[in-house]
PDB file of C-alpha atoms and ligand atoms in Angstrom:
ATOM      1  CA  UNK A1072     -13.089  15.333  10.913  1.00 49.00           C
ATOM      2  CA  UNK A1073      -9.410  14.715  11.332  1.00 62.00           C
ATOM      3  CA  UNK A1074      -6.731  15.875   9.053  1.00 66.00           C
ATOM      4  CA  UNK A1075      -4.148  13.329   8.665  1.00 79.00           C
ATOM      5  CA  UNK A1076      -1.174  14.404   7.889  1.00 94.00           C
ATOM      6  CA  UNK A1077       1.616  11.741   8.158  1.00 97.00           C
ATOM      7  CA  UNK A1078       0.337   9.064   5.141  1.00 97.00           C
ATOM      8  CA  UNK A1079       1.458   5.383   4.430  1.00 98.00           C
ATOM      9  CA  UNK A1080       0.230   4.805   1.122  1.00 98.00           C
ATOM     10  CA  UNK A1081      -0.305   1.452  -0.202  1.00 98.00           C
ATOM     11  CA  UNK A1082      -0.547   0.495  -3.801  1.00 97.00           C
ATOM     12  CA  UNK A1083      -0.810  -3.244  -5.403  1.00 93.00           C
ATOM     13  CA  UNK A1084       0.020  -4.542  -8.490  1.00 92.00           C
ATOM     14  CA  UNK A1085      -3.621  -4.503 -10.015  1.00 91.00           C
ATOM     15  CA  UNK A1086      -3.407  -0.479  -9.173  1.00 93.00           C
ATOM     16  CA  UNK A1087       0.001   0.082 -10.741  1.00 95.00           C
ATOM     17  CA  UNK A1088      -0.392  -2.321 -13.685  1.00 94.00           C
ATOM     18  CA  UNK A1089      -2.648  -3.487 -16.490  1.00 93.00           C
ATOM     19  CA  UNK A1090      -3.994  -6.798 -16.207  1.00 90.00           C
ATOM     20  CA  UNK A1091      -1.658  -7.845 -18.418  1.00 88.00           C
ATOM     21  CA  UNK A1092       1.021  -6.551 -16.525  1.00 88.00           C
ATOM     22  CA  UNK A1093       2.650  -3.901 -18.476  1.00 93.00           C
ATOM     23  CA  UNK A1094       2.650  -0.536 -15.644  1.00 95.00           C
ATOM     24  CA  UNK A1095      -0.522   1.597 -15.768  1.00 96.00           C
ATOM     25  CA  UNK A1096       1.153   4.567 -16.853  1.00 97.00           C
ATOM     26  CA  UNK A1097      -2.033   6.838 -16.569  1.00 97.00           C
ATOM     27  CA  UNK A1098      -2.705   5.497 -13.177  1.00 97.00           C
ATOM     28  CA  UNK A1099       0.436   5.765 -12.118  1.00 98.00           C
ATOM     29  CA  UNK A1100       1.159   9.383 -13.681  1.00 98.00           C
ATOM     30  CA  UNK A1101      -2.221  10.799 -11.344  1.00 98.00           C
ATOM     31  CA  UNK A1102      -1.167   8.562  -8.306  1.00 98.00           C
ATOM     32  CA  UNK A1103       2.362  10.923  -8.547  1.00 98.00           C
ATOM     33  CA  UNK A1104       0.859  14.268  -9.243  1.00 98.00           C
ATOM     34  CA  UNK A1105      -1.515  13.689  -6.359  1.00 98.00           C
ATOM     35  CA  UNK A1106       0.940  12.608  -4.117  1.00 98.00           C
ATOM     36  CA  UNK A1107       3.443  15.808  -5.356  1.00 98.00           C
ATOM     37  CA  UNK A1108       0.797  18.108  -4.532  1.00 98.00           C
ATOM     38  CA  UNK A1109      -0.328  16.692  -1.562  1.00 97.00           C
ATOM     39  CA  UNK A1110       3.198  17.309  -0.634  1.00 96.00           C
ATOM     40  CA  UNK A1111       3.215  20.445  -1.725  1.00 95.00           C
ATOM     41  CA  UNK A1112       0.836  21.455   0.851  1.00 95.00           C
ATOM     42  CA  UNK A1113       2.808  19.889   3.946  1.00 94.00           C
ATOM     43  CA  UNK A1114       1.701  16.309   4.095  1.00 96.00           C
ATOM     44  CA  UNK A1115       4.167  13.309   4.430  1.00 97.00           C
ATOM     45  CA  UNK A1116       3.119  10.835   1.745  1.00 98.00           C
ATOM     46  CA  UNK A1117       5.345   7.192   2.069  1.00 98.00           C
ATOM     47  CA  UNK A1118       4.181   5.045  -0.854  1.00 98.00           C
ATOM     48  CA  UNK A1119       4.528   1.264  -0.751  1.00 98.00           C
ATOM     49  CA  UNK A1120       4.008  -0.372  -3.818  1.00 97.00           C
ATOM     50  CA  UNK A1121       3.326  -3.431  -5.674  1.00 94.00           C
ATOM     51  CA  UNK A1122       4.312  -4.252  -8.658  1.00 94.00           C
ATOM     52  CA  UNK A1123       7.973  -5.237  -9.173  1.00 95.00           C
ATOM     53  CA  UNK A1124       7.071  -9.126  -9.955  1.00 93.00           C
ATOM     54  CA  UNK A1125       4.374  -8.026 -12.021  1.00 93.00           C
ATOM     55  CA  UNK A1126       6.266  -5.546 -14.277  1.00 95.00           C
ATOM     56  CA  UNK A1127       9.131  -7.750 -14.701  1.00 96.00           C
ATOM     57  CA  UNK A1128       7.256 -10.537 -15.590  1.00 95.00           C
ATOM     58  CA  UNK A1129       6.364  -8.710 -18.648  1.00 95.00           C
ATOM     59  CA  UNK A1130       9.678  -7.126 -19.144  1.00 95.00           C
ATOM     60  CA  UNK A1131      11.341 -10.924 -19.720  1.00 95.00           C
ATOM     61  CA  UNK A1132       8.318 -11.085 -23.135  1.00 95.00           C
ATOM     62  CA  UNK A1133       7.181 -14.133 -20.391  1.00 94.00           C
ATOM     63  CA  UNK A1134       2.899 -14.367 -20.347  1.00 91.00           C
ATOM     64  CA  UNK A1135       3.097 -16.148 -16.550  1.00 91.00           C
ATOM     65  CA  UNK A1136       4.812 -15.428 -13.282  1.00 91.00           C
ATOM     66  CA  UNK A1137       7.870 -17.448 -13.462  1.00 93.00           C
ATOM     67  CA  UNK A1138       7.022 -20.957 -11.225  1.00 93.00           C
ATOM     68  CA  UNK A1139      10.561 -20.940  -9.655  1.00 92.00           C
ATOM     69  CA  UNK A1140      11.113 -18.637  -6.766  1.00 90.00           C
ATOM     70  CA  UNK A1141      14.881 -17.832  -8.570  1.00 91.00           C
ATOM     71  CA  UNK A1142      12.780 -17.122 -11.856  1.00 93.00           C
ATOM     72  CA  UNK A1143      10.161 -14.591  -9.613  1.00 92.00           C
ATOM     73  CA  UNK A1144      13.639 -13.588  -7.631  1.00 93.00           C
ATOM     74  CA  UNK A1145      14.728 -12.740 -11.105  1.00 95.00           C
ATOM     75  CA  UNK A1146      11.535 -10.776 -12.493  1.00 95.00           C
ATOM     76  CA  UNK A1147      10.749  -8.621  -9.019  1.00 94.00           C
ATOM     77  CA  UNK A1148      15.013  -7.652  -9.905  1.00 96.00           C
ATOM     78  CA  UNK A1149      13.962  -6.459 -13.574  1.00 97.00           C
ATOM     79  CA  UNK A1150      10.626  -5.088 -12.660  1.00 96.00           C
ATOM     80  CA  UNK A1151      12.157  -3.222  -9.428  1.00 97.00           C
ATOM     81  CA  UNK A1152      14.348  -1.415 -11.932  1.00 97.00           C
ATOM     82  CA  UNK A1153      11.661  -0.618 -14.455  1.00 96.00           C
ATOM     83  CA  UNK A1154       8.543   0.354 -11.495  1.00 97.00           C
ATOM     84  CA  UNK A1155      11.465   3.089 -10.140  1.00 98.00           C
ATOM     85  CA  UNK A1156      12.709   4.194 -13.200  1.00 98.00           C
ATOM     86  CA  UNK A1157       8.956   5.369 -13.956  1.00 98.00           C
ATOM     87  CA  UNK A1158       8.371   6.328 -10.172  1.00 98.00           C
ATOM     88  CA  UNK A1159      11.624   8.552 -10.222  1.00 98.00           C
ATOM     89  CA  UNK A1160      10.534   9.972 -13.572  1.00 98.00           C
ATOM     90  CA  UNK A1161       6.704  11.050 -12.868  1.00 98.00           C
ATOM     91  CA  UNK A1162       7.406  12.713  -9.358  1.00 98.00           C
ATOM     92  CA  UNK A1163      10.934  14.105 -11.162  1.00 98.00           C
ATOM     93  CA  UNK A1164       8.279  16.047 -13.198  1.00 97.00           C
ATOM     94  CA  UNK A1165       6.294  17.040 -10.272  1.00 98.00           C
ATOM     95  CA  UNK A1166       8.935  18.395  -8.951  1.00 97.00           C
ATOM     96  CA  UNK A1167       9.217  15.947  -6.179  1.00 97.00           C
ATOM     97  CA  UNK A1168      12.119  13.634  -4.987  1.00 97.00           C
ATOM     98  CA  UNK A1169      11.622  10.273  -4.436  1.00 98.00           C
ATOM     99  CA  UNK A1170      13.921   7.302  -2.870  1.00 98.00           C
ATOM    100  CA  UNK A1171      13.804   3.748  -3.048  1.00 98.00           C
ATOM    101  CA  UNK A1172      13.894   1.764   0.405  1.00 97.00           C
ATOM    102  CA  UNK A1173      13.915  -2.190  -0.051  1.00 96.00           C
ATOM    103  CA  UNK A1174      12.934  -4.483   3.131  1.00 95.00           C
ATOM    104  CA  UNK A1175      12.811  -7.965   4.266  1.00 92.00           C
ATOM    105  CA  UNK A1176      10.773  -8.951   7.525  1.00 90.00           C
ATOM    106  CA  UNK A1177      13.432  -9.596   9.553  1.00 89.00           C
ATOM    107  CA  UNK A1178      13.889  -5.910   9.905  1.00 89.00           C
ATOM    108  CA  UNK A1179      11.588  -5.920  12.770  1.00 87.00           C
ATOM    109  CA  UNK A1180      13.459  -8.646  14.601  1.00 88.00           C
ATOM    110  CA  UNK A1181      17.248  -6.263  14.081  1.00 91.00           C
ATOM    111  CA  UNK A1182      16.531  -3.279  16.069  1.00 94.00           C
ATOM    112  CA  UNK A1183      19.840  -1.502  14.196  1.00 95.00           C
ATOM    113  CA  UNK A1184      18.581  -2.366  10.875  1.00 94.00           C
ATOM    114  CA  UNK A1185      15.001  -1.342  12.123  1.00 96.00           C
ATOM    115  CA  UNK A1186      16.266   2.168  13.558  1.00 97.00           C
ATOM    116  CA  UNK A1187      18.691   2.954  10.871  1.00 97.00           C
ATOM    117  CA  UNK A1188      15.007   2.453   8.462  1.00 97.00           C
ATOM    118  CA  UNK A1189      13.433   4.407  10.685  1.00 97.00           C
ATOM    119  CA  UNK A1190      15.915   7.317  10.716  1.00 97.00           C
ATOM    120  CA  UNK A1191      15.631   7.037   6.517  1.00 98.00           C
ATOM    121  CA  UNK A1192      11.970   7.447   6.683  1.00 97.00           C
ATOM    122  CA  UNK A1193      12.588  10.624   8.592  1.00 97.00           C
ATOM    123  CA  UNK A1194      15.555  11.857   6.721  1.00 97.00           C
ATOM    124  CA  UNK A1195      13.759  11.335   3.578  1.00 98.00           C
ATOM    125  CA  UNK A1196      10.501  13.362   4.447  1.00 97.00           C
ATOM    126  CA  UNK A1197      12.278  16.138   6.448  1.00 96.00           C
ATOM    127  CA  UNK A1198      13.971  17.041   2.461  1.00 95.00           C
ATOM    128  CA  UNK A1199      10.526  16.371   1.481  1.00 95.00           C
ATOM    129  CA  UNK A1200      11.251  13.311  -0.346  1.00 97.00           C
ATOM    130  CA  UNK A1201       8.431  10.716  -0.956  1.00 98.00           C
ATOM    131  CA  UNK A1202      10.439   7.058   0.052  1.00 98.00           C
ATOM    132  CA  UNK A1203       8.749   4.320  -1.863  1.00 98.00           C
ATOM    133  CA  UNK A1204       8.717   1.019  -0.286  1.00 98.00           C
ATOM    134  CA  UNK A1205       8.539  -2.521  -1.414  1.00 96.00           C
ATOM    135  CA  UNK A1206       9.472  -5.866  -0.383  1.00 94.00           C
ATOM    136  CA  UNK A1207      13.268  -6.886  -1.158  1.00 94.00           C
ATOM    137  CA  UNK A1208      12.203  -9.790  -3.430  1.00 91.00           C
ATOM    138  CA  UNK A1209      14.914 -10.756  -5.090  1.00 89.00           C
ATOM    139  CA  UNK A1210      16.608 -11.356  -1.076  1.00 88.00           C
ATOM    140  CA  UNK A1211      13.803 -12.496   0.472  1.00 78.00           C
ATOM    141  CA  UNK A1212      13.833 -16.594   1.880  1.00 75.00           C
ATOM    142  CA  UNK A1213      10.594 -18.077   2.713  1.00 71.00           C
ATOM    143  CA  UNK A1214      11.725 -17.606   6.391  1.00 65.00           C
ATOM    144  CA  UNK A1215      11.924 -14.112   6.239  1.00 66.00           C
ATOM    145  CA  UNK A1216       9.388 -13.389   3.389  1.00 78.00           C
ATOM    146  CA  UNK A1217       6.382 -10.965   4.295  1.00 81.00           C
ATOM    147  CA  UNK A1218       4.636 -11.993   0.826  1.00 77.00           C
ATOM    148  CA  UNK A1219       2.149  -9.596   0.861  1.00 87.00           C
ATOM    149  CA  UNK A1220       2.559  -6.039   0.829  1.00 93.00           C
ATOM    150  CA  UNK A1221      -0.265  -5.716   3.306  1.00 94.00           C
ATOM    151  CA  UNK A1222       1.538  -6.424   5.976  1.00 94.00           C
ATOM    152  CA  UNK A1223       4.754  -4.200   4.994  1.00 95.00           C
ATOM    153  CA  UNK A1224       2.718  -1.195   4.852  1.00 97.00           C
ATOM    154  CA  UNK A1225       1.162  -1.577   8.265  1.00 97.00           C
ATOM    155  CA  UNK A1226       4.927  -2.435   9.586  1.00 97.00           C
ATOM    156  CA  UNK A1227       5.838   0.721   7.642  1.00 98.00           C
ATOM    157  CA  UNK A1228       3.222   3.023   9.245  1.00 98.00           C
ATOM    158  CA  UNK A1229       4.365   1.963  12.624  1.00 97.00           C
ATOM    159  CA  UNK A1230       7.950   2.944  11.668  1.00 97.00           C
ATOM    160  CA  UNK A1231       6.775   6.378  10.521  1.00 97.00           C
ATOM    161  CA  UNK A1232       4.273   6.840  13.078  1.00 97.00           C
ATOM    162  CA  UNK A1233       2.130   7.506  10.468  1.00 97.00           C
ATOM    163  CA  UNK A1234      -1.441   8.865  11.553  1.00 96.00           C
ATOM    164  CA  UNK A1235      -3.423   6.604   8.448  1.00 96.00           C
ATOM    165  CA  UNK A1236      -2.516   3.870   6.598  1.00 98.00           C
ATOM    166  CA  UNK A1237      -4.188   3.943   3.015  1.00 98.00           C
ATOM    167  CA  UNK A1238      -4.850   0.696   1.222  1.00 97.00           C
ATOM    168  CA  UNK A1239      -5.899   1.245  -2.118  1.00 96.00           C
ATOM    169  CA  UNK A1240      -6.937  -1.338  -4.524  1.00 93.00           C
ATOM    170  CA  UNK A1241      -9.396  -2.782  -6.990  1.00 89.00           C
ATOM    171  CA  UNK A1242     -11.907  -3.053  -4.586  1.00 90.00           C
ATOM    172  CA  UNK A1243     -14.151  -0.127  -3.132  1.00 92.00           C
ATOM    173  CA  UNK A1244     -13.535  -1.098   0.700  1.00 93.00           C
ATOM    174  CA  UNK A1245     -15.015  -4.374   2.897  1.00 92.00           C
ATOM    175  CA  UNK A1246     -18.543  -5.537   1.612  1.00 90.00           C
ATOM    176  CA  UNK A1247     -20.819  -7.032   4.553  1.00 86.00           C
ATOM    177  CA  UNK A1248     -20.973 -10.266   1.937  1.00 83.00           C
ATOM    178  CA  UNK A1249     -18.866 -11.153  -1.492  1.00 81.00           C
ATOM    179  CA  UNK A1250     -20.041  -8.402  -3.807  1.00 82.00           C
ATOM    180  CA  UNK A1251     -19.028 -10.767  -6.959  1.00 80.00           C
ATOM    181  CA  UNK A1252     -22.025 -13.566  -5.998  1.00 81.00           C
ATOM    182  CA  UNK A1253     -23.917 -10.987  -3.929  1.00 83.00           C
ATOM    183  CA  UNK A1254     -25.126  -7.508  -5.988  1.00 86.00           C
ATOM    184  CA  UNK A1255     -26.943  -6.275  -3.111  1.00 89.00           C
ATOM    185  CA  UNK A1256     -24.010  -6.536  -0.993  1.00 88.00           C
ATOM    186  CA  UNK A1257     -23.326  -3.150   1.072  1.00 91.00           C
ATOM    187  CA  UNK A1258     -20.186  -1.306   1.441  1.00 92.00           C
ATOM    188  CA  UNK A1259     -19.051  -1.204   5.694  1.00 93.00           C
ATOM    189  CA  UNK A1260     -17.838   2.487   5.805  1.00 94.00           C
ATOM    190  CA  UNK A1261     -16.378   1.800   9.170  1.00 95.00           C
ATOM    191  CA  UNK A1262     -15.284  -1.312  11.083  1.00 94.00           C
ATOM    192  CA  UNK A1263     -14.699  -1.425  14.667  1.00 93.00           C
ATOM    193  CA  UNK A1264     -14.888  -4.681  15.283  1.00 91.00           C
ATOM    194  CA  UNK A1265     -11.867  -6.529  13.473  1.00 92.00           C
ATOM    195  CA  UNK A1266     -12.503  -9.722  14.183  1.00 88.00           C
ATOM    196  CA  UNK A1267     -15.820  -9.511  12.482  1.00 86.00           C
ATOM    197  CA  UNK A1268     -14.821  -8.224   9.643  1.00 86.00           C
ATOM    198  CA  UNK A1269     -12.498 -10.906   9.345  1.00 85.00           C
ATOM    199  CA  UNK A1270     -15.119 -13.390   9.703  1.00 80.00           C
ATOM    200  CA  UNK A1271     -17.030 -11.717   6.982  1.00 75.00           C
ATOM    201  CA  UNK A1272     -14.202 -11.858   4.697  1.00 79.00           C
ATOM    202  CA  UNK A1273     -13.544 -15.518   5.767  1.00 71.00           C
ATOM    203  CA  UNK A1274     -16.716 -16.440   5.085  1.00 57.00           C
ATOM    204  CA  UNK A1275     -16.790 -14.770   1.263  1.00 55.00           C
ATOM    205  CA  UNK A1276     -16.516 -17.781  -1.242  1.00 46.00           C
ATOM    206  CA  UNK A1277     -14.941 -15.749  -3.752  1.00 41.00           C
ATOM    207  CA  UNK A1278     -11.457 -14.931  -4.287  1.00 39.00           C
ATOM    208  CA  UNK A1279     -12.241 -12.303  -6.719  1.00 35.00           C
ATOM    209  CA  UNK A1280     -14.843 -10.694  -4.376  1.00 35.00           C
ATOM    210  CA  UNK A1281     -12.493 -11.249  -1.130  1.00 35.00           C
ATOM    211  CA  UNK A1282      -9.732  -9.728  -3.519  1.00 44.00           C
ATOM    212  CA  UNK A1283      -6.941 -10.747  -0.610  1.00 81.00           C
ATOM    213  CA  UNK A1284      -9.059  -8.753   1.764  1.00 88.00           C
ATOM    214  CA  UNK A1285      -7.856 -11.085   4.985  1.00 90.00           C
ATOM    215  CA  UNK A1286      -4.128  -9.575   4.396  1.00 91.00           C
ATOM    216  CA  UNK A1287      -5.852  -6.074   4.741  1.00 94.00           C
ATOM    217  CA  UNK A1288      -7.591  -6.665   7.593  1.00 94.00           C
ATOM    218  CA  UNK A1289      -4.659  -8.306   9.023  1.00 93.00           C
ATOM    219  CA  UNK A1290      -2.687  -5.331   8.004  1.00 95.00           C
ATOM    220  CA  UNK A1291      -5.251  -3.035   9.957  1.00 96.00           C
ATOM    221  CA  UNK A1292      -5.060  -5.093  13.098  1.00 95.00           C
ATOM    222  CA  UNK A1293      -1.158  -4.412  13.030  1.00 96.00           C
ATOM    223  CA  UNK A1294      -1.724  -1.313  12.466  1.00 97.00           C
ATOM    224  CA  UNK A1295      -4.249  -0.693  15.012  1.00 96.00           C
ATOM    225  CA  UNK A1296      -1.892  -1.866  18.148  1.00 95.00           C
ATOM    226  CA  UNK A1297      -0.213   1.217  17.557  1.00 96.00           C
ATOM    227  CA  UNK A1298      -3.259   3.259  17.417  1.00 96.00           C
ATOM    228  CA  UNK A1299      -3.178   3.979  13.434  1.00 97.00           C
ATOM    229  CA  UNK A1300      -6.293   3.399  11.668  1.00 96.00           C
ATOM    230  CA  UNK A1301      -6.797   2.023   8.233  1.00 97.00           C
ATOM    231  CA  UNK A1302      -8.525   3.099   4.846  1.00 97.00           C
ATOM    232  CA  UNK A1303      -9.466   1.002   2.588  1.00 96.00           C
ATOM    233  CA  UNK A1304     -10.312   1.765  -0.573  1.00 96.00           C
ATOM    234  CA  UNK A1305     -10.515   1.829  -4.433  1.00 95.00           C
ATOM    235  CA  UNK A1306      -7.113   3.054  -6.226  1.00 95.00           C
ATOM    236  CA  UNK A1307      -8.988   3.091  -9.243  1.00 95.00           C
ATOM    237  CA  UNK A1308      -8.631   7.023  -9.340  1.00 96.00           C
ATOM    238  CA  UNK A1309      -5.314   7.691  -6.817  1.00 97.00           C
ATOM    239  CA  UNK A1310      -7.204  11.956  -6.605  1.00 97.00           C
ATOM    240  CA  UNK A1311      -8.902   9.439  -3.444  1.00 97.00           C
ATOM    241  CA  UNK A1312      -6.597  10.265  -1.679  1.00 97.00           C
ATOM    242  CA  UNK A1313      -6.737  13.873  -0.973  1.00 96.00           C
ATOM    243  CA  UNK A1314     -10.469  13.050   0.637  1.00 95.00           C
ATOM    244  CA  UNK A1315      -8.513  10.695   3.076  1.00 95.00           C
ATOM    245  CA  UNK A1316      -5.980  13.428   3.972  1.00 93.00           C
ATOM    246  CA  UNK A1317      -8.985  15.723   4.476  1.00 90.00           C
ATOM    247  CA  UNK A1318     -10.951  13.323   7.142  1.00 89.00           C
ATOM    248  CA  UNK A1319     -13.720  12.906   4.206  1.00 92.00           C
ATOM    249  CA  UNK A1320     -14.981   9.316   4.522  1.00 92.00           C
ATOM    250  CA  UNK A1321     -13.688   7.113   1.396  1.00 95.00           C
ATOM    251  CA  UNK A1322     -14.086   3.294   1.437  1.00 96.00           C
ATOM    252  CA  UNK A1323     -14.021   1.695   4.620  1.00 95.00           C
ATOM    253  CA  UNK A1324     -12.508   2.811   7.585  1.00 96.00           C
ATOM    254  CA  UNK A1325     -10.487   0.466   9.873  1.00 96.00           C
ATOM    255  CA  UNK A1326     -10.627   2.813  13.212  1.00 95.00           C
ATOM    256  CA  UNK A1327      -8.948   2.423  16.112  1.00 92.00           C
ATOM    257  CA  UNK A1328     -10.427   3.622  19.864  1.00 73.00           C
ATOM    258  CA  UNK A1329     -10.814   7.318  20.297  1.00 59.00           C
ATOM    259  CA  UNK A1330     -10.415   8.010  16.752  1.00 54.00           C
ATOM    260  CA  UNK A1331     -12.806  11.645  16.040  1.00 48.00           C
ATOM    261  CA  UNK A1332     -15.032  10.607  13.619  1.00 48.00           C
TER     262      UNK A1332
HETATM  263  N1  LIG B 640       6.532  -7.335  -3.638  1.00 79.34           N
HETATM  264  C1  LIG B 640       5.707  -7.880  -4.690  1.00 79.34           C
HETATM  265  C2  LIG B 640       5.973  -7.125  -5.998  1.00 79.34           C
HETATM  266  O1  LIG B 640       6.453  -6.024  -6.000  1.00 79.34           O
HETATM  267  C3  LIG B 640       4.232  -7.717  -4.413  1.00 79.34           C
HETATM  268  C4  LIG B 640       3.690  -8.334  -3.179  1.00 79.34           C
HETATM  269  C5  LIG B 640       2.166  -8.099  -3.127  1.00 79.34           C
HETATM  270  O2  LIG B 640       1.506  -8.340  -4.146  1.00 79.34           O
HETATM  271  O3  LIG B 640       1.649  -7.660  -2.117  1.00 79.34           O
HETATM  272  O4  LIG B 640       5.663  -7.662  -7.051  1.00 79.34           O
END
């Protein structure tokens, strides 16, 4: 078993809110404290989270995502404010800082913007700081829109050099067929081949059961060409996590070649 120490975190918005999108303060208030202590005993936690669209949504009394992209522009600015407010004030009583970092895909294409990230990342976890992540939303242009926060948390984990990315979400990991038509479907606990995996999620008929699972395994790929591997796995309860810093299998495991396992 491997200790990881160096952890991109990944939450989406059915983790950090209720279905009806007000924030899932009890989730959210155990996803903090675990990340606090987990601090607290020398790892690196960077959380990238969901959420902003979702929360705002709510915030404006509206029952739908707005259709427009100014009116979701306008919700991820509201629900930004409101998803840090409660970020700063959970690890605030943890006794951990936290700062806000706010990207847009081209970052990877302007290698000053990239390293001047990159030396925030570091700055930020050498005070001990957790930096939470999201997607600029209320900047972003359908050229330069990532769209899923997937695939910012695998571009994240290069930029930290993190040694795992964590994807949690509301499903337990990648099923070997769509767990919502299929109840004898079986949990993979560790995928080496992506490109089968990605078949198998291709090939799921379900959205629900899929649950955006090709953006994960997209996400792992990306992550995987610079040697990091991937959990997936439920964010259900965040205390998950401290089994993934440990090495302890959770969900499935994305690895990558020459990974101990
Ligand atoms: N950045 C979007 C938000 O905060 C979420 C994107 C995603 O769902 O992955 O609402």
């Amino acid at each position: 078993m491997q200790e990881r120490n160096r952890i991109v975190v990944k939450v989406g918005t059915s983790t950090v809110c209720h279905p009806n999108g007000a924030p899932n303060l009890r989730r959210l208030e155990k996803l903090c404290r675990t990340i606090s202590d987990l601090n607290n005993t020398g790892h690196e936690i960077i959380l990238v989270t969901s959420g902003a669209i979702g929360v705002g949504t709510r915030k404006m009394g509206l029952s739908h995502r707005p259709a427009t992209i100014s009116g979701r522009q306008a919700a991820a600015a509201i629900g930004q404010c409101e998803l840090m407010s409660i970020y700063d004030r959970l690890f605030m009583d943890y006794g951990s800082l936290s700062g806000q970092i706010l990207l847009t895909k081209d970052i990877t294409e302007d290698e000053t913007g990239k390293q001047n990230v990159i030396a925030t990342l570091r700055a930020l976890l050498e005070m001990k700081a957790v930096p939470i992540v999201n997607e600029n939303d209320s900047v972003a242009t359908e050229e330069i829109v990532y769209g899923d926060n997937d695939t910012l948390s695998a571009v994240v984990a290069i930029f930290a050099e993190a040694d795992v990315l964590v994807i949690l979400s509301d499903i337990e990991g990648l099923y070997d067929s769509d767990p919502a038509s299929n109840p004898d479907a079986k949990l993979i606990s560790i995928v080496r081949d992506y490109d089968k995996a990605h078949q198998a999620a291709s090939g799921s008929h379900s959205e629900h059961g899929t649950g955006g699972m090709i953006t994960k395994i997209h996400a792992a790929s990306i992550a995987r060409e610079a040697g990091i591997p991937t959990v997936l796995a439920s964010g259900t309860d965040p205390a998950i996590l401290y089994d993934i810093c440990d090495g302890v299998p959770a969900g499935t495991l994305f690895t990558v070649e020459g990974e101990n396992e």
